[in-house]
PDB file of C-alpha atoms in Angstrom:
ATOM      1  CA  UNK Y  28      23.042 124.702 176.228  1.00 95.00           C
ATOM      2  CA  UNK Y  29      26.211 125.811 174.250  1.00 97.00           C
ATOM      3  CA  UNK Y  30      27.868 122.906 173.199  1.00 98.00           C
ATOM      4  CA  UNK Y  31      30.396 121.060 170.453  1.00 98.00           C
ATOM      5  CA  UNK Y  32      29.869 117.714 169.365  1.00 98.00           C
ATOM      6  CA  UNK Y  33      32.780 116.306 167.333  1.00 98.00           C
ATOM      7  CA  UNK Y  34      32.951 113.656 164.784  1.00 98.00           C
ATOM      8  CA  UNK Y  35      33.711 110.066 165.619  1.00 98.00           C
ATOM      9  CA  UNK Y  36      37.214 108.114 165.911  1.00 98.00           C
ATOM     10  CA  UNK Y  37      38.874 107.531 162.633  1.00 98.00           C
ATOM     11  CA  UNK Y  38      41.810 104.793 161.684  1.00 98.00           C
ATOM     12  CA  UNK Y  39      44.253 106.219 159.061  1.00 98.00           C
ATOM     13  CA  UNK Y  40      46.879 104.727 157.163  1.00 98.00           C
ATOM     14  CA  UNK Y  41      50.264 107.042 157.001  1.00 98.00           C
ATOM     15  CA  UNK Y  42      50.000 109.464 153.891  1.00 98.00           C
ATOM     16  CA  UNK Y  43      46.226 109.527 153.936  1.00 98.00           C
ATOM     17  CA  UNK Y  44      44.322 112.617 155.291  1.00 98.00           C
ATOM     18  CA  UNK Y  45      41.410 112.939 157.991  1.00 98.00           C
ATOM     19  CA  UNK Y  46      38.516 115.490 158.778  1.00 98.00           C
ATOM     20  CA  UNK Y  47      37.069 116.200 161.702  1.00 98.00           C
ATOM     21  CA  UNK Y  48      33.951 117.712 162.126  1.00 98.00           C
ATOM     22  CA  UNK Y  49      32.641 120.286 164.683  1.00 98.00           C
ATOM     23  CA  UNK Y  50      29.042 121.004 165.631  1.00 98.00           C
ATOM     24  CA  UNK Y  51      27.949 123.951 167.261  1.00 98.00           C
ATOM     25  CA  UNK Y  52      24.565 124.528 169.436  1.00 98.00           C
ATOM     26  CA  UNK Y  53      23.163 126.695 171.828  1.00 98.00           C
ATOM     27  CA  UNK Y  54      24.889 129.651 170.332  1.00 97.00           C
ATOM     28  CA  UNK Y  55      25.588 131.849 166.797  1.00 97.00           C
ATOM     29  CA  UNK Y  56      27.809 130.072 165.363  1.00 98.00           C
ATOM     30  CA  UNK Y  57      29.168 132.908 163.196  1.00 97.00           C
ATOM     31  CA  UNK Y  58      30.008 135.217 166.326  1.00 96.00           C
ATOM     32  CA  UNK Y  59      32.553 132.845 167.663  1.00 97.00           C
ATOM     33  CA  UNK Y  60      36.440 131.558 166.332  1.00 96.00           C
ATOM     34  CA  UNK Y  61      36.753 127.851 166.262  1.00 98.00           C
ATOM     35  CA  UNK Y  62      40.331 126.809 167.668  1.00 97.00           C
ATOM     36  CA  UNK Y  63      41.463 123.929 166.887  1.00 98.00           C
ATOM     37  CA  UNK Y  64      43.936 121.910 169.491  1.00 98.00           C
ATOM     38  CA  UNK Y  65      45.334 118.576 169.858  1.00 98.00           C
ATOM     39  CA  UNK Y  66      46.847 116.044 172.775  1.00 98.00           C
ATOM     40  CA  UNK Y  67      48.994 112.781 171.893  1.00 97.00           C
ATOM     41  CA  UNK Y  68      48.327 110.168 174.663  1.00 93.00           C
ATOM     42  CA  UNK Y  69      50.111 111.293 177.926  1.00 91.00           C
ATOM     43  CA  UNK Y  70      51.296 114.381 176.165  1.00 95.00           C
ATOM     44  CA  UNK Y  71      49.948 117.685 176.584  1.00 96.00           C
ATOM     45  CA  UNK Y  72      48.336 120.141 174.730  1.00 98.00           C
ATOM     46  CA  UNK Y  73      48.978 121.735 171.298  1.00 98.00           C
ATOM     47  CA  UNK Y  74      47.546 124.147 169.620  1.00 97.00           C
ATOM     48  CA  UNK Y  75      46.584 124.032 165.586  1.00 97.00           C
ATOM     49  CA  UNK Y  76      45.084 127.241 164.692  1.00 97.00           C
ATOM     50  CA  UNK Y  77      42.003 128.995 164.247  1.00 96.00           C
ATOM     51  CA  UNK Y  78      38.612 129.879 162.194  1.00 96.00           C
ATOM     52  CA  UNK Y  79      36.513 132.612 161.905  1.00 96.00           C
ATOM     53  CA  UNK Y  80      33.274 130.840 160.780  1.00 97.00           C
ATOM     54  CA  UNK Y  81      31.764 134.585 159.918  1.00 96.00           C
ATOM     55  CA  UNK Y  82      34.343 135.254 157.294  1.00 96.00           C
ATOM     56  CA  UNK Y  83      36.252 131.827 156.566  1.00 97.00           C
ATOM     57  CA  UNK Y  84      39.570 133.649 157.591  1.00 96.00           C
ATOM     58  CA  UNK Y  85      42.452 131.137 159.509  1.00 96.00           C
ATOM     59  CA  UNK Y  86      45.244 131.579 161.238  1.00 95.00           C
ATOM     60  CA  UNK Y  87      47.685 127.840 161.217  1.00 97.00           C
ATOM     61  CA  UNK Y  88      50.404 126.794 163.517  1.00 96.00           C
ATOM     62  CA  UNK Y  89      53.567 127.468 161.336  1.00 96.00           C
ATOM     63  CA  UNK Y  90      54.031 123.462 162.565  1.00 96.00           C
ATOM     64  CA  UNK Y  91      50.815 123.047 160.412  1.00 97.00           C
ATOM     65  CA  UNK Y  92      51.142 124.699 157.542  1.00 95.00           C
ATOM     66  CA  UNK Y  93      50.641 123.399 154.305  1.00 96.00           C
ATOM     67  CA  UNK Y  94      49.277 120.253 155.966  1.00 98.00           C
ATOM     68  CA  UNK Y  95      46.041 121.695 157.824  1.00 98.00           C
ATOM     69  CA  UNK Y  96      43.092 123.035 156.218  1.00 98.00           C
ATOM     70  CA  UNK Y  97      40.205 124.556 158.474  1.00 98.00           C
ATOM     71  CA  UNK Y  98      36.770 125.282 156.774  1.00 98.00           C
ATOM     72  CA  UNK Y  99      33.129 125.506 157.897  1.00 98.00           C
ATOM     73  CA  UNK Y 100      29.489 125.079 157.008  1.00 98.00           C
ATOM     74  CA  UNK Y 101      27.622 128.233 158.255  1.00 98.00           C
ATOM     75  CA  UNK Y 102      24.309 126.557 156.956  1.00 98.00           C
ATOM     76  CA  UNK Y 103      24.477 123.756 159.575  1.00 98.00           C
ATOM     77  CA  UNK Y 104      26.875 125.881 162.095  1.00 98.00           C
ATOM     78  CA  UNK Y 105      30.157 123.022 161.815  1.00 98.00           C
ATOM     79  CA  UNK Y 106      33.491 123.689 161.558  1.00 98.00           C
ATOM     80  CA  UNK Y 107      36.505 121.581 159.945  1.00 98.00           C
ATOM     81  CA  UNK Y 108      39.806 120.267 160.367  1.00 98.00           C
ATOM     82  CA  UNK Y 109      41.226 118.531 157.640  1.00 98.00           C
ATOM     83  CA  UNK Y 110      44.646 116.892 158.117  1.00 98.00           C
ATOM     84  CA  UNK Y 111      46.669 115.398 155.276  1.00 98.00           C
ATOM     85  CA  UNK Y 112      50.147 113.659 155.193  1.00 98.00           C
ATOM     86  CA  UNK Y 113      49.275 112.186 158.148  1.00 98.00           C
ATOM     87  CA  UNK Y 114      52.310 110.653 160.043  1.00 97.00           C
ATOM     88  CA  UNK Y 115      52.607 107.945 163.249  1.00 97.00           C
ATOM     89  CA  UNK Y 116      53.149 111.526 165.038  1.00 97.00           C
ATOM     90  CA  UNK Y 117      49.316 112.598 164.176  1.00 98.00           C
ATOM     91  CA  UNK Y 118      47.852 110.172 166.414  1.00 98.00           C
ATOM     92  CA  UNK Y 119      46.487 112.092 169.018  1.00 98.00           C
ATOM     93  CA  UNK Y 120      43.001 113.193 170.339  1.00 98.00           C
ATOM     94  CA  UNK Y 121      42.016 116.431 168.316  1.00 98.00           C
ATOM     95  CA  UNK Y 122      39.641 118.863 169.956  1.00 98.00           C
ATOM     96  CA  UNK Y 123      37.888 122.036 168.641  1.00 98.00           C
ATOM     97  CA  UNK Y 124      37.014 125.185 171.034  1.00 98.00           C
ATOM     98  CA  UNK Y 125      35.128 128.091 170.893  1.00 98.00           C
ATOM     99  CA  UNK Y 126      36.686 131.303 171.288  1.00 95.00           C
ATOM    100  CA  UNK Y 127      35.250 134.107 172.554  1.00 89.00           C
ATOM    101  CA  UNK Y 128      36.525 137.664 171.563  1.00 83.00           C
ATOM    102  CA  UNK Y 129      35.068 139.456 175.010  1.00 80.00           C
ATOM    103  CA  UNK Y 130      36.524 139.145 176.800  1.00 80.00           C
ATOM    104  CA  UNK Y 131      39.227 136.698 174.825  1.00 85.00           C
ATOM    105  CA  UNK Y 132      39.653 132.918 175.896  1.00 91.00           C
ATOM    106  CA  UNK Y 133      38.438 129.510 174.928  1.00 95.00           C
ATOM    107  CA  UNK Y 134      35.679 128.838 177.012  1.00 95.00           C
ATOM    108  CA  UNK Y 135      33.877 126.017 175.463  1.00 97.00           C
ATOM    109  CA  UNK Y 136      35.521 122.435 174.050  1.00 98.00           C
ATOM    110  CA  UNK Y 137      34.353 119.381 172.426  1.00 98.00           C
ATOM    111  CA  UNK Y 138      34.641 116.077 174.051  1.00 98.00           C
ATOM    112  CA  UNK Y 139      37.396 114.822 171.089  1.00 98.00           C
ATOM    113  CA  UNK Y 140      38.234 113.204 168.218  1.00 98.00           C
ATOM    114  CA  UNK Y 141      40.383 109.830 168.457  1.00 98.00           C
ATOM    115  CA  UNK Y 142      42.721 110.076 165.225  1.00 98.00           C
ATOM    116  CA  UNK Y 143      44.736 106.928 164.697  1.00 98.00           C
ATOM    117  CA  UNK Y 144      47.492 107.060 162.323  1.00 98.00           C
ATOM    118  CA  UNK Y 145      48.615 103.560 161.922  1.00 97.00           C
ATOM    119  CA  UNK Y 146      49.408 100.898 158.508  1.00 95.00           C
TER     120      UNK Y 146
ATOM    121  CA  UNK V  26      57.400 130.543 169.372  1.00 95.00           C
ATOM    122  CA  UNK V  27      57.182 131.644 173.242  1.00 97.00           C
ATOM    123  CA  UNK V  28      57.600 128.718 175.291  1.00 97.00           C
ATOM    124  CA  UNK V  29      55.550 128.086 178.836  1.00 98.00           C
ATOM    125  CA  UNK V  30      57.376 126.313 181.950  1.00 98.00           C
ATOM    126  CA  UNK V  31      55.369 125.418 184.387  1.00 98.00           C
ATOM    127  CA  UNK V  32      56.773 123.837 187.900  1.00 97.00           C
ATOM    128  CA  UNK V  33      56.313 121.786 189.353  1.00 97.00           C
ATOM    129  CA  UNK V  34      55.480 118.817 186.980  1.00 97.00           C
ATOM    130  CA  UNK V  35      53.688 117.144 189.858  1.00 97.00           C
ATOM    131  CA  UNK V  36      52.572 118.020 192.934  1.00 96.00           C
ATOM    132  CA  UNK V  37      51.682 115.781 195.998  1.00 96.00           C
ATOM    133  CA  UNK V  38      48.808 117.524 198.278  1.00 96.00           C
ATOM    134  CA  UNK V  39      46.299 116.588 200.389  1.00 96.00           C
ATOM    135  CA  UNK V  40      42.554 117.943 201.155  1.00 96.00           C
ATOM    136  CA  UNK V  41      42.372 120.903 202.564  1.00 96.00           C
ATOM    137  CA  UNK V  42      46.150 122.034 201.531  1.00 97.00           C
ATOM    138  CA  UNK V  43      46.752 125.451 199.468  1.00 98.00           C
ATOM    139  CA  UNK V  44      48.637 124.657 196.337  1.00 97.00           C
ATOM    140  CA  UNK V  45      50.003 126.591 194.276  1.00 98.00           C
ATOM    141  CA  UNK V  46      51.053 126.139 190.398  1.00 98.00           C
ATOM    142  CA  UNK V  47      53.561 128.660 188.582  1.00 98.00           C
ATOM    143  CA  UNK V  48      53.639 129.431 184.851  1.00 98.00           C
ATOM    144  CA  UNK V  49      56.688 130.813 183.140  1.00 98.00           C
ATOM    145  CA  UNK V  50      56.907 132.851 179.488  1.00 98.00           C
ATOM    146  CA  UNK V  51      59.677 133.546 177.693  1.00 98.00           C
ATOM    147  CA  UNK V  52      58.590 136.689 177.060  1.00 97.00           C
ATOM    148  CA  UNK V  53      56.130 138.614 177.965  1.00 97.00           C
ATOM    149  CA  UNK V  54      52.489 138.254 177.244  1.00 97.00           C
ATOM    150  CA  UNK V  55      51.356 140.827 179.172  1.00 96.00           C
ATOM    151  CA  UNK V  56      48.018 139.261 180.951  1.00 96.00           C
ATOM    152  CA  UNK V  57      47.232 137.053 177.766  1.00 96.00           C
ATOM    153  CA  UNK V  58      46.995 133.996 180.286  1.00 97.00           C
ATOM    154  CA  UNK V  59      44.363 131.058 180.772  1.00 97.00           C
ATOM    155  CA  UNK V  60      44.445 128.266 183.147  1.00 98.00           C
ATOM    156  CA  UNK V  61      42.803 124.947 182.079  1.00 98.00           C
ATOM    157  CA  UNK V  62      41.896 121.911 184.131  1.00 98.00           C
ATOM    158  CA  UNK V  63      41.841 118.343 182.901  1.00 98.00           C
ATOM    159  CA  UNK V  64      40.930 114.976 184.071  1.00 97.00           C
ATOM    160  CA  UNK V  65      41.751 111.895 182.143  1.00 96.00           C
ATOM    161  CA  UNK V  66      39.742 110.969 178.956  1.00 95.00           C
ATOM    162  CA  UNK V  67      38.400 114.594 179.474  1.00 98.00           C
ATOM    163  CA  UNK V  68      38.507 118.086 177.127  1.00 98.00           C
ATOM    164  CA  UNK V  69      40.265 120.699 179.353  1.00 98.00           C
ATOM    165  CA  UNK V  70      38.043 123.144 181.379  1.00 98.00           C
ATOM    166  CA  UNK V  71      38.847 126.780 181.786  1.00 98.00           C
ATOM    167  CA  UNK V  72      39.402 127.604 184.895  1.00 98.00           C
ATOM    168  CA  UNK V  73      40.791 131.610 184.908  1.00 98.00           C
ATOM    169  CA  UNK V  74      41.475 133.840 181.274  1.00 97.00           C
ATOM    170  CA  UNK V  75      43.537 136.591 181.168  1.00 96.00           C
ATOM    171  CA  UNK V  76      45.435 135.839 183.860  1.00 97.00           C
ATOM    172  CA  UNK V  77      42.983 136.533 186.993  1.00 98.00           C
ATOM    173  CA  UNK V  78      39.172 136.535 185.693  1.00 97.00           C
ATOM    174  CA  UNK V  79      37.642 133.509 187.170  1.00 97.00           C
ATOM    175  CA  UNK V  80      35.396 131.570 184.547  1.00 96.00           C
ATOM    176  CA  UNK V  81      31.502 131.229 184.967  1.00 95.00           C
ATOM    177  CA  UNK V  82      30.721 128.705 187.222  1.00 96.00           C
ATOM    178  CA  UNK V  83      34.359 127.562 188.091  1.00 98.00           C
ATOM    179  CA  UNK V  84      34.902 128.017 192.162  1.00 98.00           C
ATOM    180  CA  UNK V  85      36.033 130.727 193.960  1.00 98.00           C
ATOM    181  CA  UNK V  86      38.967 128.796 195.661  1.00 98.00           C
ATOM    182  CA  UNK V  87      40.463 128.898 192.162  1.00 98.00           C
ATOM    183  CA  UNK V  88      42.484 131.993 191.915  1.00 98.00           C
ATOM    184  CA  UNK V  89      44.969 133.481 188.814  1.00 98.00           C
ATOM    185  CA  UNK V  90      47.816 136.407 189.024  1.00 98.00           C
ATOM    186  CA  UNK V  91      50.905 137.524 187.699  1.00 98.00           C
ATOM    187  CA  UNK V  92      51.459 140.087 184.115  1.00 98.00           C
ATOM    188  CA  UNK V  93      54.307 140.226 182.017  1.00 97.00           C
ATOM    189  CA  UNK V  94      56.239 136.536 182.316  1.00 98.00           C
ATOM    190  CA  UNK V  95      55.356 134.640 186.118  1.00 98.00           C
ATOM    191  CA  UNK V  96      51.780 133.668 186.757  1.00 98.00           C
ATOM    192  CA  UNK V  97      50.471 131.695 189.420  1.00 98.00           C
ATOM    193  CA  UNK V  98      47.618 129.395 189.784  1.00 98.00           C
ATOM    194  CA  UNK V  99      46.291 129.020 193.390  1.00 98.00           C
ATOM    195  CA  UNK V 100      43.712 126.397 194.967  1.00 98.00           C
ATOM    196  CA  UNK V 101      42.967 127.938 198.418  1.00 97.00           C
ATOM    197  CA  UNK V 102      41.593 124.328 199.714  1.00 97.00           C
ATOM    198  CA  UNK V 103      42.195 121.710 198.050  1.00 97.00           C
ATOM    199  CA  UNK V 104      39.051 119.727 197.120  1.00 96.00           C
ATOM    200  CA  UNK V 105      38.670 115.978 196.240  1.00 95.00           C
ATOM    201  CA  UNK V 106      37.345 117.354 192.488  1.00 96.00           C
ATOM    202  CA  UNK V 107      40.433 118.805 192.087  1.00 97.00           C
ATOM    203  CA  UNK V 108      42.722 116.347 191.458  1.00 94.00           C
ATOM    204  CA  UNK V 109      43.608 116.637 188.144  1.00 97.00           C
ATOM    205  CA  UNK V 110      46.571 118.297 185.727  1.00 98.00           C
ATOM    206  CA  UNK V 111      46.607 121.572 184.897  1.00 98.00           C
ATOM    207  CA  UNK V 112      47.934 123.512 182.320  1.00 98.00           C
ATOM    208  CA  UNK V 113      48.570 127.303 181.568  1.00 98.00           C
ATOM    209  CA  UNK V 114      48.137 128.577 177.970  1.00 97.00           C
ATOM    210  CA  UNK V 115      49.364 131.901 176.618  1.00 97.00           C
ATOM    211  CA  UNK V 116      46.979 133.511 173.926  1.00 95.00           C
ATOM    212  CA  UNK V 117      49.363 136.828 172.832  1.00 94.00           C
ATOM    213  CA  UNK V 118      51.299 135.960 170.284  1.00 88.00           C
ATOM    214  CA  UNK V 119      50.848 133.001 167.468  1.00 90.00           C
ATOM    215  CA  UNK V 120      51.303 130.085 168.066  1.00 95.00           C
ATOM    216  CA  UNK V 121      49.457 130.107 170.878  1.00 96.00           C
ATOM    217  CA  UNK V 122      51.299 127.352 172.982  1.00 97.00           C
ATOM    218  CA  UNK V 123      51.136 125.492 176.529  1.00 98.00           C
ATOM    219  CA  UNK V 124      52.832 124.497 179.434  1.00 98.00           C
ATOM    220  CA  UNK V 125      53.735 120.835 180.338  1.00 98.00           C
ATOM    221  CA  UNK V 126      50.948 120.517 182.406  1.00 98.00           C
ATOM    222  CA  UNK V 127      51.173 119.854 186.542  1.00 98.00           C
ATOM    223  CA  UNK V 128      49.556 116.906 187.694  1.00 98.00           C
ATOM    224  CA  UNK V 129      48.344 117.372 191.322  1.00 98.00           C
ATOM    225  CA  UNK V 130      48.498 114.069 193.233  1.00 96.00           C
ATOM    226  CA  UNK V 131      46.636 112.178 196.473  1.00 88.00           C
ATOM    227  CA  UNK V 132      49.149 112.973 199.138  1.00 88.00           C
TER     228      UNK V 132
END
Protein backbone atom coordinates (compact mmCIF):
# COMPACT_ATOMS: atom_id res chain seq x y z
CA UNK A 1 0.00 0.00 0.00
CA UNK A 2 1.18 3.67 -0.57
CA UNK A 3 2.71 4.76 2.38
CA UNK A 4 5.48 7.27 4.23
CA UNK A 5 7.46 6.18 6.98
CA UNK A 6 9.38 9.01 8.67
CA UNK A 7 12.48 9.05 10.65
CA UNK A 8 12.52 8.74 14.40
CA UNK A 9 12.28 11.55 17.27
CA UNK A 10 15.34 13.64 17.58
CA UNK A 11 16.56 15.96 20.76
CA UNK A 12 18.37 19.15 19.55
CA UNK A 13 20.22 21.66 21.27
CA UNK A 14 19.32 25.47 20.03
CA UNK A 15 21.69 26.42 17.02
CA UNK A 16 22.14 22.83 15.91
CA UNK A 17 20.30 21.50 12.77
CA UNK A 18 18.03 18.27 12.23
CA UNK A 19 17.00 15.97 9.21
CA UNK A 20 14.21 14.19 8.76
CA UNK A 21 13.83 11.50 6.57
CA UNK A 22 10.89 10.36 4.34
CA UNK A 23 10.29 6.93 2.86
CA UNK A 24 8.11 6.27 0.15
CA UNK A 25 6.33 2.76 -0.87
CA UNK A 26 3.67 1.47 -2.78
CA UNK A 27 4.10 4.12 -5.38
CA UNK A 28 6.81 6.01 -8.00
CA UNK A 29 8.35 7.98 -6.02
CA UNK A 30 9.49 10.38 -8.76
CA UNK A 31 5.79 11.11 -10.01
CA UNK A 32 4.79 12.69 -6.79
CA UNK A 33 5.87 16.35 -4.78
CA UNK A 34 6.86 15.77 -1.24
CA UNK A 35 5.31 18.64 1.04
CA UNK A 36 6.65 19.18 3.89
CA UNK A 37 4.35 20.53 7.03
CA UNK A 38 4.68 20.98 10.62
CA UNK A 39 2.35 21.23 14.04
CA UNK A 40 3.75 22.67 17.51
CA UNK A 41 1.88 20.86 20.36
CA UNK A 42 -1.78 22.17 20.51
CA UNK A 43 -1.06 24.39 17.58
CA UNK A 44 -2.14 23.81 14.20
CA UNK A 45 -0.79 23.24 11.05
CA UNK A 46 1.99 24.92 9.00
CA UNK A 47 3.16 24.47 5.98
CA UNK A 48 7.18 24.33 4.95
CA UNK A 49 7.40 23.85 1.33
CA UNK A 50 7.78 21.43 -1.27
CA UNK A 51 9.97 18.83 -3.49
CA UNK A 52 9.82 17.55 -6.70
CA UNK A 53 11.79 14.27 -6.19
CA UNK A 54 11.84 13.90 -10.30
CA UNK A 55 13.83 17.04 -10.77
CA UNK A 56 15.16 18.18 -7.19
CA UNK A 57 13.26 21.56 -7.74
CA UNK A 58 11.69 23.32 -4.16
CA UNK A 59 9.55 25.73 -3.42
CA UNK A 60 10.21 27.16 0.76
CA UNK A 61 7.92 29.03 2.99
CA UNK A 62 9.40 32.63 2.78
CA UNK A 63 9.21 31.87 6.92
CA UNK A 64 11.81 29.15 5.95
CA UNK A 65 14.08 30.42 3.87
CA UNK A 66 17.58 30.28 4.25
CA UNK A 67 17.00 27.90 7.17
CA UNK A 68 15.28 24.80 5.31
CA UNK A 69 16.86 22.64 2.88
CA UNK A 70 14.70 19.81 1.14
CA UNK A 71 16.60 17.06 -0.87
CA UNK A 72 15.96 13.43 -1.86
CA UNK A 73 17.41 10.05 -2.68
CA UNK A 74 15.65 8.78 -5.89
CA UNK A 75 17.77 5.49 -5.53
CA UNK A 76 15.97 4.45 -2.30
CA UNK A 77 12.69 6.74 -3.07
CA UNK A 78 13.26 9.23 0.47
CA UNK A 79 12.88 12.61 0.72
CA UNK A 80 14.57 15.29 3.20
CA UNK A 81 14.06 18.03 5.44
CA UNK A 82 16.93 19.50 6.88
CA UNK A 83 16.44 22.27 9.47
CA UNK A 84 19.27 24.40 10.83
CA UNK A 85 19.34 27.30 13.41
CA UNK A 86 17.01 25.53 15.18
CA UNK A 87 15.19 27.67 17.88
CA UNK A 88 12.79 26.66 21.18
CA UNK A 89 10.07 27.68 18.37
CA UNK A 90 11.14 24.47 16.11
CA UNK A 91 9.83 22.05 18.45
CA UNK A 92 7.02 20.69 16.83
CA UNK A 93 5.94 17.38 15.10
CA UNK A 94 7.16 17.62 11.36
CA UNK A 95 5.28 15.62 8.77
CA UNK A 96 5.95 14.98 5.03
CA UNK A 97 2.96 14.43 2.36
CA UNK A 98 2.59 13.36 -0.92
CA UNK A 99 1.16 15.53 -3.40
CA UNK A 100 -0.58 14.59 -6.16
CA UNK A 101 -0.73 16.85 -9.34
CA UNK A 102 -4.30 15.20 -10.68
CA UNK A 103 -6.13 16.16 -9.60
CA UNK A 104 -3.97 18.53 -6.97
CA UNK A 105 -4.06 17.82 -3.09
CA UNK A 106 -2.08 16.04 -0.45
CA UNK A 107 -3.53 12.84 -0.15
CA UNK A 108 -1.07 10.76 1.65
CA UNK A 109 0.99 11.75 5.16
CA UNK A 110 3.50 10.23 7.34
CA UNK A 111 2.77 9.39 10.86
CA UNK A 112 5.55 12.30 12.17
CA UNK A 113 8.61 13.28 13.30
CA UNK A 114 8.97 14.46 17.11
CA UNK A 115 11.68 17.39 16.84
CA UNK A 116 12.73 18.65 20.24
CA UNK A 117 14.60 21.78 20.38
CA UNK A 118 15.74 22.08 23.88
CA UNK A 119 19.59 22.88 25.86
CA UNK B 1 0.40 35.41 2.72
CA UNK B 2 -3.55 34.70 2.46
CA UNK B 3 -4.81 33.99 5.75
CA UNK B 4 -7.75 31.18 6.53
CA UNK B 5 -10.52 31.87 9.37
CA UNK B 6 -12.34 29.26 10.17
CA UNK B 7 -15.48 29.52 12.80
CA UNK B 8 -16.27 28.30 14.90
CA UNK B 9 -13.12 27.27 16.93
CA UNK B 10 -15.19 24.59 18.61
CA UNK B 11 -18.21 23.13 18.14
CA UNK B 12 -20.43 21.14 20.65
CA UNK B 13 -22.68 18.37 18.70
CA UNK B 14 -24.12 15.34 19.33
CA UNK B 15 -24.70 11.95 17.17
CA UNK B 16 -26.79 12.21 14.66
CA UNK B 17 -26.61 16.28 14.44
CA UNK B 18 -25.61 18.08 10.97
CA UNK B 19 -22.66 20.30 11.56
CA UNK B 20 -21.38 22.48 9.69
CA UNK B 21 -17.69 24.14 9.58
CA UNK B 22 -16.95 27.49 7.53
CA UNK B 23 -13.60 28.49 6.03
CA UNK B 24 -12.73 32.06 5.23
CA UNK B 25 -9.80 33.48 2.60
CA UNK B 26 -8.64 36.64 2.34
CA UNK B 27 -8.71 36.48 -1.04
CA UNK B 28 -9.74 34.43 -3.34
CA UNK B 29 -8.47 31.03 -4.18
CA UNK B 30 -10.83 30.18 -6.49
CA UNK B 31 -11.67 26.28 -5.58
CA UNK B 32 -7.95 25.64 -4.42
CA UNK B 33 -9.53 24.18 -1.09
CA UNK B 34 -8.87 20.88 1.03
CA UNK B 35 -10.43 19.81 4.17
CA UNK B 36 -8.32 17.67 6.58
CA UNK B 37 -9.37 15.67 9.61
CA UNK B 38 -7.25 15.01 12.67
CA UNK B 39 -7.37 13.10 15.81
CA UNK B 40 -4.84 13.53 18.51
CA UNK B 41 -1.28 12.03 18.12
CA UNK B 42 -2.54 11.52 14.47
CA UNK B 43 -1.22 12.93 10.73
CA UNK B 44 -4.26 14.78 9.26
CA UNK B 45 -6.54 12.85 6.78
CA UNK B 46 -7.98 14.41 3.69
CA UNK B 47 -11.25 14.51 3.75
CA UNK B 48 -12.49 16.79 0.40
CA UNK B 49 -9.69 18.70 -2.28
CA UNK B 50 -10.58 21.34 -4.30
CA UNK B 51 -13.22 22.43 -2.48
CA UNK B 52 -16.06 19.64 -3.14
CA UNK B 53 -14.31 16.28 -4.50
CA UNK B 54 -14.72 13.80 -1.78
CA UNK B 55 -11.41 11.73 -1.16
CA UNK B 56 -11.19 7.86 -1.85
CA UNK B 57 -12.59 6.07 0.78
CA UNK B 58 -13.61 9.08 3.06
CA UNK B 59 -17.69 8.89 3.66
CA UNK B 60 -20.27 10.25 1.83
CA UNK B 61 -21.79 12.24 4.83
CA UNK B 62 -18.67 14.38 4.40
CA UNK B 63 -19.52 17.10 2.02
CA UNK B 64 -17.27 20.43 0.66
CA UNK B 65 -18.62 23.80 -1.23
CA UNK B 66 -18.06 27.26 -1.69
CA UNK B 67 -15.38 29.12 -4.71
CA UNK B 68 -13.79 32.27 -4.49
CA UNK B 69 -13.38 33.17 -0.43
CA UNK B 70 -16.40 31.12 1.91
CA UNK B 71 -16.27 27.36 1.96
CA UNK B 72 -18.13 25.11 4.01
CA UNK B 73 -17.49 21.78 5.44
CA UNK B 74 -20.66 19.71 6.19
CA UNK B 75 -21.14 16.31 8.26
CA UNK B 76 -24.74 15.29 7.35
CA UNK B 77 -24.85 12.86 10.62
CA UNK B 78 -22.66 13.14 12.88
CA UNK B 79 -20.83 9.86 13.65
CA UNK B 80 -18.96 8.77 16.86
CA UNK B 81 -15.56 8.59 14.39
CA UNK B 82 -15.97 11.95 13.82
CA UNK B 83 -15.03 13.66 16.62
CA UNK B 84 -12.06 15.24 15.89
CA UNK B 85 -10.58 18.93 14.65
CA UNK B 86 -10.65 19.91 11.42
CA UNK B 87 -8.87 22.15 9.42
CA UNK B 88 -9.22 23.82 5.89
CA UNK B 89 -6.06 24.43 3.80
CA UNK B 90 -5.80 26.66 0.75
CA UNK B 91 -3.32 25.31 -2.01
CA UNK B 92 -3.46 28.59 -4.68
CA UNK B 93 -1.06 30.73 -3.87
CA UNK B 94 2.47 30.16 -1.84
CA UNK B 95 2.59 29.77 1.15
CA UNK B 96 0.15 27.46 1.22
CA UNK B 97 -1.39 28.13 4.76
CA UNK B 98 -4.28 26.82 7.22
CA UNK B 99 -7.02 27.62 9.25
CA UNK B 100 -7.06 27.42 13.13
CA UNK B 101 -8.58 24.28 13.09
CA UNK B 102 -12.39 23.51 14.66
CA UNK B 103 -12.50 21.04 17.21
CA UNK B 104 -15.93 19.28 17.21
CA UNK B 105 -16.92 18.25 20.76
CA UNK B 106 -19.27 15.39 22.70
CA UNK B 107 -22.36 17.43 23.24
Amino acid sequence: QVQLVQSGAEVKKPGASVKVSCKASGYTFTSYDINWVRQATGQGLEWMGWMNPNSGNTGYAQKFQGRVTMTRNTSISTAYMELSSLRSEDTAVYYCARGSKTPRRMDVWGKGTTVTVSS
Amino acid sequence: DIQMTQSPSTLSASVGDRVTITCRASQSISSWLAWYQQKPGKAPNLLIYKASSLESGVPSRFSGSGSGTEFTLTISSLQPDDFATYYCQQYNGSPWTFGQGTKVEIK
